[in-house]
Amino acid sequence: MSTLTSPHRVTTSATGGPTLSIVIPMFNEEDVLPVLFERLCSVLDSLGESYEIICVNDGSTDGTAQMLAKAHDDNERVKVVNFSRNFGKEIAMTAGLDLASGQAVVPIDADLQDPPELIGAFLEKWREGFDVVYAVRRQRDSDTKMKRWTAARFYRVINTMSGVPIPANSGDFRLMDQRVVRAVVQLREQNRFMKGLFAWVGFRHAEVPYDRPVRAAGKSKFNYWRLWNFAIDGITGFSTVPLRVAGYVGILTALGAIVYGIYLIMRTLIHGVDVPGYASLMVAVLLIGGLQLVVLGVIGEYLGRLYEEARKRPLYIVESSLGFDETSP
Ligand code: UDP
Ligand code: MG
């Protein structure tokens, strides 16, 4: 589409990009898209800054792609990337960050659980000189008790284990200066625990408190199994403590076995051969066998990840895109 004939001509800054890039990963979000664009665009228009909205369609199987094509036709600031299949939210967000040309970039969920109204407050803090401004949930009322409890445990565990503190009660919803984004997109690991990557790059940050609403429409794409896997990704991606713990458990068990062995030898020497002992044998065999499997499993987790990284596959495959010039993918 020609820039000149469009009713929404993009005003670009000296760097060639708009002031603000909004990045939205989307997977089967047709129910929420109309409300999303309406609310997001009205907030962005009221800010009076130039902007682009990068929608990453993460292999949706519903009408998301068609709705995005329509949205791009109506407003050329809406840019669209269609993945060749579902790659997961973290990778979809990465693709959006790769393509974002704004001086400040805001990743946001499609379901309006990240209220776009906060973007104004983000911009203010950014202007004060903070490179990263992230939204922190005041309370987690919109989550179930179970999700709140598991989330709290998860942050406890990951923050004791990993070297970089990951703020609890913050999500991916944040504003990042373009230089922070450039730093984040240099990290090309397959295991993309974005909150960890954001924390790892550092920079000066500020917080904006907010209340997280429930999903505007549609269903959550994350069930407990997916969240569990997400937690394992987070921990293994940012800490090798489990490997060390596995080693310690091994050492302790070996020490226990040595002590018990000495005791058995002494007892045989003093009291002679004593045939019963089935129970203690069984316990020792099962315990040590079980421990070995656990430790092997932990090592396997890391080995598997090493294998994934070693293949050096691209993070995602783009099937088509709308609104980017030829120089971008
Ligand atoms: N999402 C995605 N790919 C996926 C799963 C989710 O791009 O494989 C997007 C989804 O469309 C939404 C965001 O990630 O914009 C957050 O997902 P959701 O609201 O389902 O997660 P929750 O808020 O329940 O954690
Ligand atoms: Mg959600």
mmCIF file of N, CA, C and O in Angstrom, residues 232-311:
data_model
loop_
_atom_site.group_PDB
_atom_site.id
_atom_site.type_symbol
_atom_site.label_atom_id
_atom_site.label_comp_id
_atom_site.label_asym_id
_atom_site.label_seq_id
_atom_site.Cartn_x
_atom_site.Cartn_y
_atom_site.Cartn_z
ATOM 1 N N ILE A 232 10.015 -25.084 34.102
ATOM 2 C CA ILE A 232 11.257 -25.853 33.947
ATOM 3 C C ILE A 232 12.195 -25.143 32.974
ATOM 4 O O ILE A 232 13.404 -25.045 33.212
ATOM 5 N N ASP A 233 11.629 -24.602 31.889
ATOM 6 C CA ASP A 233 12.450 -23.830 30.946
ATOM 7 C C ASP A 233 13.124 -22.665 31.654
ATOM 8 O O ASP A 233 14.300 -22.394 31.451
ATOM 9 N N GLY A 234 12.339 -21.974 32.466
ATOM 10 C CA GLY A 234 12.873 -20.810 33.157
ATOM 11 C C GLY A 234 14.023 -21.193 34.064
ATOM 12 O O GLY A 234 15.084 -20.560 34.053
ATOM 13 N N ILE A 235 13.835 -22.251 34.829
ATOM 14 C CA ILE A 235 14.859 -22.627 35.803
ATOM 15 C C ILE A 235 16.102 -23.173 35.106
ATOM 16 O O ILE A 235 17.216 -22.740 35.378
ATOM 17 N N THR A 236 15.910 -24.071 34.158
ATOM 18 C CA THR A 236 17.095 -24.643 33.506
ATOM 19 C C THR A 236 17.796 -23.615 32.625
ATOM 20 O O THR A 236 18.993 -23.694 32.427
ATOM 21 N N GLY A 237 17.036 -22.646 32.119
ATOM 22 C CA GLY A 237 17.654 -21.634 31.264
ATOM 23 C C GLY A 237 18.503 -20.655 32.049
ATOM 24 O O GLY A 237 19.384 -20.003 31.488
ATOM 25 N N PHE A 238 18.210 -20.505 33.329
ATOM 26 C CA PHE A 238 18.902 -19.467 34.078
ATOM 27 C C PHE A 238 19.667 -19.967 35.286
ATOM 28 O O PHE A 238 20.162 -19.175 36.067
ATOM 29 N N SER A 239 19.751 -21.275 35.449
ATOM 30 C CA SER A 239 20.450 -21.767 36.616
ATOM 31 C C SER A 239 20.955 -23.179 36.372
ATOM 32 O O SER A 239 20.285 -24.000 35.747
ATOM 33 N N THR A 240 22.155 -23.460 36.864
ATOM 34 C CA THR A 240 22.641 -24.835 36.808
ATOM 35 C C THR A 240 22.639 -25.439 38.212
ATOM 36 O O THR A 240 23.232 -26.485 38.435
ATOM 37 N N VAL A 241 21.944 -24.765 39.141
ATOM 38 C CA VAL A 241 21.875 -25.273 40.514
ATOM 39 C C VAL A 241 21.329 -26.713 40.572
ATOM 40 O O VAL A 241 21.871 -27.537 41.298
ATOM 41 N N PRO A 242 20.272 -27.055 39.790
ATOM 42 C CA PRO A 242 19.785 -28.442 39.866
ATOM 43 C C PRO A 242 20.882 -29.477 39.572
ATOM 44 O O PRO A 242 20.907 -30.534 40.212
ATOM 45 N N LEU A 243 21.791 -29.159 38.648
ATOM 46 C CA LEU A 243 22.890 -30.093 38.372
ATOM 47 C C LEU A 243 23.761 -30.262 39.605
ATOM 48 O O LEU A 243 24.192 -31.364 39.945
ATOM 49 N N ARG A 244 24.019 -29.137 40.255
ATOM 50 C CA ARG A 244 24.880 -29.184 41.435
ATOM 51 C C ARG A 244 24.190 -29.961 42.553
ATOM 52 O O ARG A 244 24.791 -30.791 43.214
ATOM 53 N N VAL A 245 22.893 -29.688 42.728
ATOM 54 C CA VAL A 245 22.133 -30.409 43.756
ATOM 55 C C VAL A 245 22.193 -31.900 43.477
ATOM 56 O O VAL A 245 22.399 -32.718 44.381
ATOM 57 N N ALA A 246 22.052 -32.270 42.181
ATOM 58 C CA ALA A 246 22.121 -33.687 41.819
ATOM 59 C C ALA A 246 23.454 -34.269 42.261
ATOM 60 O O ALA A 246 23.522 -35.369 42.818
ATOM 61 N N GLY A 247 24.519 -33.508 42.055
ATOM 62 C CA GLY A 247 25.845 -33.964 42.474
ATOM 63 C C GLY A 247 25.918 -34.163 43.974
ATOM 64 O O GLY A 247 26.422 -35.180 44.458
ATOM 65 N N TYR A 248 25.372 -33.177 44.724
ATOM 66 C CA TYR A 248 25.415 -33.284 46.186
ATOM 67 C C TYR A 248 24.625 -34.494 46.668
ATOM 68 O O TYR A 248 25.055 -35.213 47.565
ATOM 69 N N VAL A 249 23.454 -34.696 46.068
ATOM 70 C CA VAL A 249 22.638 -35.850 46.462
ATOM 71 C C VAL A 249 23.440 -37.123 46.231
ATOM 72 O O VAL A 249 23.479 -38.031 47.075
ATOM 73 N N GLY A 250 24.142 -37.186 45.087
ATOM 74 C CA GLY A 250 24.974 -38.349 44.788
ATOM 75 C C GLY A 250 26.048 -38.550 45.844
ATOM 76 O O GLY A 250 26.245 -39.655 46.355
ATOM 77 N N ILE A 251 26.732 -37.468 46.212
ATOM 78 C CA ILE A 251 27.805 -37.561 47.207
ATOM 79 C C ILE A 251 27.248 -38.045 48.544
ATOM 80 O O ILE A 251 27.794 -38.953 49.175
ATOM 81 N N LEU A 252 26.121 -37.459 48.962
ATOM 82 C CA LEU A 252 25.521 -37.846 50.241
ATOM 83 C C LEU A 252 25.137 -39.319 50.249
ATOM 84 O O LEU A 252 25.396 -40.032 51.219
ATOM 85 N N THR A 253 24.523 -39.759 49.141
ATOM 86 C CA THR A 253 24.110 -41.166 49.091
ATOM 87 C C THR A 253 25.326 -42.072 49.140
ATOM 88 O O THR A 253 25.336 -43.102 49.828
ATOM 89 N N ALA A 254 26.382 -41.689 48.406
ATOM 90 C CA ALA A 254 27.586 -42.519 48.398
ATOM 91 C C ALA A 254 28.178 -42.588 49.799
ATOM 92 O O ALA A 254 28.574 -43.658 50.275
ATOM 93 N N LEU A 255 28.205 -41.433 50.505
ATOM 94 C CA LEU A 255 28.733 -41.421 51.875
ATOM 95 C C LEU A 255 27.925 -42.347 52.772
ATOM 96 O O LEU A 255 28.476 -43.156 53.529
ATOM 97 N N GLY A 256 26.585 -42.230 52.634
ATOM 98 C CA GLY A 256 25.697 -43.090 53.424
ATOM 99 C C GLY A 256 25.996 -44.555 53.149
ATOM 100 O O GLY A 256 26.087 -45.380 54.072
ATOM 101 N N ALA A 257 26.191 -44.888 51.866
ATOM 102 C CA ALA A 257 26.454 -46.276 51.487
ATOM 103 C C ALA A 257 27.767 -46.764 52.088
ATOM 104 O O ALA A 257 27.865 -47.900 52.565
ATOM 105 N N ILE A 258 28.780 -45.880 52.087
ATOM 106 C CA ILE A 258 30.085 -46.276 52.651
ATOM 107 C C ILE A 258 29.946 -46.569 54.147
ATOM 108 O O ILE A 258 30.391 -47.607 54.650
ATOM 109 N N VAL A 259 29.267 -45.652 54.865
ATOM 110 C CA VAL A 259 29.090 -45.827 56.303
ATOM 111 C C VAL A 259 28.331 -47.130 56.585
ATOM 112 O O VAL A 259 28.741 -47.948 57.415
ATOM 113 N N TYR A 260 27.246 -47.324 55.824
ATOM 114 C CA TYR A 260 26.446 -48.527 56.027
ATOM 115 C C TYR A 260 27.272 -49.767 55.699
ATOM 116 O O TYR A 260 27.212 -50.786 56.419
ATOM 117 N N GLY A 261 28.080 -49.689 54.647
ATOM 118 C CA GLY A 261 28.935 -50.816 54.256
ATOM 119 C C GLY A 261 29.909 -51.179 55.363
ATOM 120 O O GLY A 261 30.065 -52.353 55.720
ATOM 121 N N ILE A 262 30.543 -50.154 55.941
ATOM 122 C CA ILE A 262 31.491 -50.401 57.030
ATOM 123 C C ILE A 262 30.777 -51.081 58.207
ATOM 124 O O ILE A 262 31.255 -52.071 58.766
ATOM 125 N N TYR A 263 29.597 -50.549 58.513
ATOM 126 C CA TYR A 263 28.810 -51.122 59.609
ATOM 127 C C TYR A 263 28.517 -52.603 59.349
ATOM 128 O O TYR A 263 28.676 -53.456 60.222
ATOM 129 N N LEU A 264 28.120 -52.929 58.089
ATOM 130 C CA LEU A 264 27.785 -54.322 57.761
ATOM 131 C C LEU A 264 29.003 -55.234 57.904
ATOM 132 O O LEU A 264 28.922 -56.342 58.455
ATOM 133 N N ILE A 265 30.155 -54.725 57.417
ATOM 134 C CA ILE A 265 31.380 -55.540 57.500
ATOM 135 C C ILE A 265 31.727 -55.816 58.961
ATOM 136 O O ILE A 265 31.989 -56.944 59.377
ATOM 137 N N MET A 266 31.689 -54.747 59.768
ATOM 138 C CA MET A 266 32.003 -54.903 61.180
ATOM 139 C C MET A 266 31.046 -55.906 61.833
ATOM 140 O O MET A 266 31.462 -56.792 62.576
ATOM 141 N N ARG A 267 29.779 -55.770 61.509
ATOM 142 C CA ARG A 267 28.789 -56.630 62.145
ATOM 143 C C ARG A 267 29.032 -58.097 61.779
ATOM 144 O O ARG A 267 28.946 -58.997 62.619
ATOM 145 N N THR A 268 29.376 -58.324 60.472
ATOM 146 C CA THR A 268 29.639 -59.704 60.054
ATOM 147 C C THR A 268 30.868 -60.238 60.764
ATOM 148 O O THR A 268 30.918 -61.402 61.181
ATOM 149 N N LEU A 269 31.896 -59.380 60.901
ATOM 150 C CA LEU A 269 33.124 -59.826 61.558
ATOM 151 C C LEU A 269 32.858 -60.183 63.022
ATOM 152 O O LEU A 269 33.370 -61.162 63.552
ATOM 153 N N ILE A 270 32.021 -59.395 63.657
ATOM 154 C CA ILE A 270 31.796 -59.603 65.088
ATOM 155 C C ILE A 270 30.770 -60.697 65.348
ATOM 156 O O ILE A 270 30.993 -61.602 66.137
ATOM 157 N N HIS A 271 29.635 -60.650 64.638
ATOM 158 C CA HIS A 271 28.547 -61.585 64.940
ATOM 159 C C HIS A 271 28.463 -62.748 63.976
ATOM 160 O O HIS A 271 27.565 -63.568 64.078
ATOM 161 N N GLY A 272 29.304 -62.807 62.951
ATOM 162 C CA GLY A 272 29.243 -63.899 61.981
ATOM 163 C C GLY A 272 28.189 -63.625 60.915
ATOM 164 O O GLY A 272 27.513 -62.592 60.942
ATOM 165 N N VAL A 273 28.055 -64.590 59.983
ATOM 166 C CA VAL A 273 27.139 -64.413 58.861
ATOM 167 C C VAL A 273 25.697 -64.473 59.350
ATOM 168 O O VAL A 273 25.336 -65.301 60.174
ATOM 169 N N ASP A 274 24.900 -63.574 58.773
ATOM 170 C CA ASP A 274 23.532 -63.450 59.243
ATOM 171 C C ASP A 274 22.665 -63.308 58.005
ATOM 172 O O ASP A 274 22.724 -62.320 57.299
ATOM 173 N N VAL A 275 21.922 -64.362 57.643
ATOM 174 C CA VAL A 275 21.253 -64.397 56.348
ATOM 175 C C VAL A 275 20.130 -63.374 56.182
ATOM 176 O O VAL A 275 20.071 -62.708 55.168
ATOM 177 N N PRO A 276 19.227 -63.223 57.129
ATOM 178 C CA PRO A 276 18.160 -62.243 56.882
ATOM 179 C C PRO A 276 18.733 -60.872 56.511
ATOM 180 O O PRO A 276 19.851 -60.561 56.875
ATOM 181 N N GLY A 277 18.037 -60.089 55.798
ATOM 182 C CA GLY A 277 18.561 -58.791 55.363
ATOM 183 C C GLY A 277 17.877 -58.378 54.090
ATOM 184 O O GLY A 277 18.275 -57.419 53.431
ATOM 185 N N TYR A 278 16.842 -59.123 53.763
ATOM 186 C CA TYR A 278 16.112 -58.845 52.533
ATOM 187 C C TYR A 278 15.554 -57.415 52.522
ATOM 188 O O TYR A 278 15.689 -56.689 51.547
ATOM 189 N N ALA A 279 14.990 -56.998 53.641
ATOM 190 C CA ALA A 279 14.353 -55.677 53.692
ATOM 191 C C ALA A 279 15.371 -54.572 53.457
ATOM 192 O O ALA A 279 15.167 -53.681 52.624
ATOM 193 N N SER A 280 16.502 -54.638 54.178
ATOM 194 C CA SER A 280 17.481 -53.562 54.020
ATOM 195 C C SER A 280 18.050 -53.557 52.599
ATOM 196 O O SER A 280 18.288 -52.496 52.021
ATOM 197 N N LEU A 281 18.245 -54.740 52.021
ATOM 198 C CA LEU A 281 18.751 -54.806 50.642
ATOM 199 C C LEU A 281 17.784 -54.141 49.677
ATOM 200 O O LEU A 281 18.160 -53.317 48.848
ATOM 201 N N MET A 282 16.522 -54.517 49.828
ATOM 202 C CA MET A 282 15.476 -53.981 48.957
ATOM 203 C C MET A 282 15.438 -52.458 49.052
ATOM 204 O O MET A 282 15.403 -51.750 48.041
ATOM 205 N N VAL A 283 15.446 -51.954 50.295
ATOM 206 C CA VAL A 283 15.370 -50.509 50.501
ATOM 207 C C VAL A 283 16.556 -49.825 49.835
ATOM 208 O O VAL A 283 16.405 -48.843 49.100
ATOM 209 N N ALA A 284 17.753 -50.383 50.061
ATOM 210 C CA ALA A 284 18.947 -49.752 49.503
ATOM 211 C C ALA A 284 18.902 -49.770 47.976
ATOM 212 O O ALA A 284 19.154 -48.753 47.319
ATOM 213 N N VAL A 285 18.522 -50.904 47.399
ATOM 214 C CA VAL A 285 18.505 -51.014 45.939
ATOM 215 C C VAL A 285 17.503 -50.030 45.332
ATOM 216 O O VAL A 285 17.807 -49.296 44.397
ATOM 217 N N LEU A 286 16.307 -50.006 45.934
ATOM 218 C CA LEU A 286 15.269 -49.127 45.381
ATOM 219 C C LEU A 286 15.639 -47.657 45.545
ATOM 220 O O LEU A 286 15.485 -46.858 44.629
ATOM 221 N N LEU A 287 16.145 -47.338 46.733
ATOM 222 C CA LEU A 287 16.464 -45.932 47.003
ATOM 223 C C LEU A 287 17.546 -45.448 46.046
ATOM 224 O O LEU A 287 17.430 -44.405 45.405
ATOM 225 N N ILE A 288 18.612 -46.235 45.955
ATOM 226 C CA ILE A 288 19.725 -45.786 45.112
ATOM 227 C C ILE A 288 19.335 -45.809 43.640
ATOM 228 O O ILE A 288 19.645 -44.890 42.883
ATOM 229 N N GLY A 289 18.558 -46.835 43.243
ATOM 230 C CA GLY A 289 18.090 -46.876 41.857
ATOM 231 C C GLY A 289 17.245 -45.651 41.535
ATOM 232 O O GLY A 289 17.430 -45.006 40.508
ATOM 233 N N GLY A 290 16.356 -45.309 42.438
ATOM 234 C CA GLY A 290 15.484 -44.152 42.221
ATOM 235 C C GLY A 290 16.281 -42.866 42.128
ATOM 236 O O GLY A 290 16.067 -42.050 41.241
ATOM 237 N N LEU A 291 17.226 -42.724 43.067
ATOM 238 C CA LEU A 291 18.044 -41.510 43.062
ATOM 239 C C LEU A 291 18.815 -41.382 41.762
ATOM 240 O O LEU A 291 18.926 -40.311 41.186
ATOM 241 N N GLN A 292 19.337 -42.515 41.291
ATOM 242 C CA GLN A 292 20.107 -42.467 40.045
ATOM 243 C C GLN A 292 19.240 -42.006 38.892
ATOM 244 O O GLN A 292 19.672 -41.206 38.060
ATOM 245 N N LEU A 293 18.004 -42.491 38.862
ATOM 246 C CA LEU A 293 17.123 -42.079 37.784
ATOM 247 C C LEU A 293 16.810 -40.586 37.869
ATOM 248 O O LEU A 293 16.785 -39.886 36.859
ATOM 249 N N VAL A 294 16.586 -40.089 39.086
ATOM 250 C CA VAL A 294 16.296 -38.661 39.240
ATOM 251 C C VAL A 294 17.474 -37.834 38.739
ATOM 252 O O VAL A 294 17.322 -36.887 37.959
ATOM 253 N N VAL A 295 18.658 -38.217 39.179
ATOM 254 C CA VAL A 295 19.848 -37.455 38.802
ATOM 255 C C VAL A 295 20.062 -37.532 37.288
ATOM 256 O O VAL A 295 20.345 -36.528 36.633
ATOM 257 N N LEU A 296 19.855 -38.717 36.730
ATOM 258 C CA LEU A 296 19.982 -38.848 35.274
ATOM 259 C C LEU A 296 18.967 -37.962 34.559
ATOM 260 O O LEU A 296 19.270 -37.352 33.538
ATOM 261 N N GLY A 297 17.758 -37.897 35.138
ATOM 262 C CA GLY A 297 16.714 -37.063 34.536
ATOM 263 C C GLY A 297 17.129 -35.607 34.512
ATOM 264 O O GLY A 297 16.928 -34.908 33.517
ATOM 265 N N VAL A 298 17.712 -35.141 35.636
ATOM 266 C CA VAL A 298 18.150 -33.746 35.699
ATOM 267 C C VAL A 298 19.240 -33.510 34.653
ATOM 268 O O VAL A 298 19.195 -32.529 33.893
ATOM 269 N N ILE A 299 20.186 -34.420 34.584
ATOM 270 C CA ILE A 299 21.251 -34.265 33.589
ATOM 271 C C ILE A 299 20.646 -34.280 32.185
ATOM 272 O O ILE A 299 21.024 -33.489 31.325
ATOM 273 N N GLY A 300 19.662 -35.174 31.994
ATOM 274 C CA GLY A 300 19.000 -35.264 30.688
ATOM 275 C C GLY A 300 18.344 -33.957 30.278
ATOM 276 O O GLY A 300 18.394 -33.558 29.124
ATOM 277 N N GLU A 301 17.721 -33.262 31.257
ATOM 278 C CA GLU A 301 17.100 -31.964 30.967
ATOM 279 C C GLU A 301 18.116 -31.014 30.344
ATOM 280 O O GLU A 301 17.841 -30.336 29.359
ATOM 281 N N TYR A 302 19.268 -30.967 30.964
ATOM 282 C CA TYR A 302 20.297 -30.043 30.469
ATOM 283 C C TYR A 302 20.890 -30.529 29.150
ATOM 284 O O TYR A 302 21.148 -29.743 28.248
ATOM 285 N N LEU A 303 21.103 -31.830 29.060
ATOM 286 C CA LEU A 303 21.672 -32.393 27.830
ATOM 287 C C LEU A 303 20.729 -32.124 26.654
ATOM 288 O O LEU A 303 21.159 -31.718 25.576
ATOM 289 N N GLY A 304 19.432 -32.313 26.897
ATOM 290 C CA GLY A 304 18.440 -32.068 25.852
ATOM 291 C C GLY A 304 18.490 -30.631 25.371
ATOM 292 O O GLY A 304 18.426 -30.353 24.182
ATOM 293 N N ARG A 305 18.642 -29.719 26.330
ATOM 294 C CA ARG A 305 18.691 -28.311 25.968
ATOM 295 C C ARG A 305 19.959 -27.980 25.195
ATOM 296 O O ARG A 305 19.962 -27.189 24.259
ATOM 297 N N LEU A 306 21.040 -28.619 25.611
ATOM 298 C CA LEU A 306 22.315 -28.428 24.920
ATOM 299 C C LEU A 306 22.175 -28.873 23.472
ATOM 300 O O LEU A 306 22.625 -28.209 22.535
ATOM 301 N N TYR A 307 21.505 -29.990 23.279
ATOM 302 C CA TYR A 307 21.286 -30.542 21.945
ATOM 303 C C TYR A 307 20.453 -29.574 21.108
ATOM 304 O O TYR A 307 20.771 -29.282 19.955
ATOM 305 N N GLU A 308 19.390 -29.031 21.731
ATOM 306 C CA GLU A 308 18.546 -28.079 21.006
ATOM 307 C C GLU A 308 19.345 -26.870 20.551
ATOM 308 O O GLU A 308 19.188 -26.391 19.438
ATOM 309 N N GLU A 309 20.201 -26.378 21.441
ATOM 310 C CA GLU A 309 20.975 -25.190 21.090
ATOM 311 C C GLU A 309 22.023 -25.531 20.034
ATOM 312 O O GLU A 309 22.306 -24.738 19.146
ATOM 313 N N ALA A 310 22.607 -26.721 20.136
ATOM 314 C CA ALA A 310 23.715 -27.082 19.259
ATOM 315 C C ALA A 310 23.278 -27.159 17.798
ATOM 316 O O ALA A 310 24.070 -26.940 16.895
ATOM 317 N N ARG A 311 21.994 -27.455 17.566
ATOM 318 C CA ARG A 311 21.536 -27.560 16.180
ATOM 319 C C ARG A 311 21.493 -26.221 15.485
ATOM 320 O O ARG A 311 21.446 -26.147 14.280
#
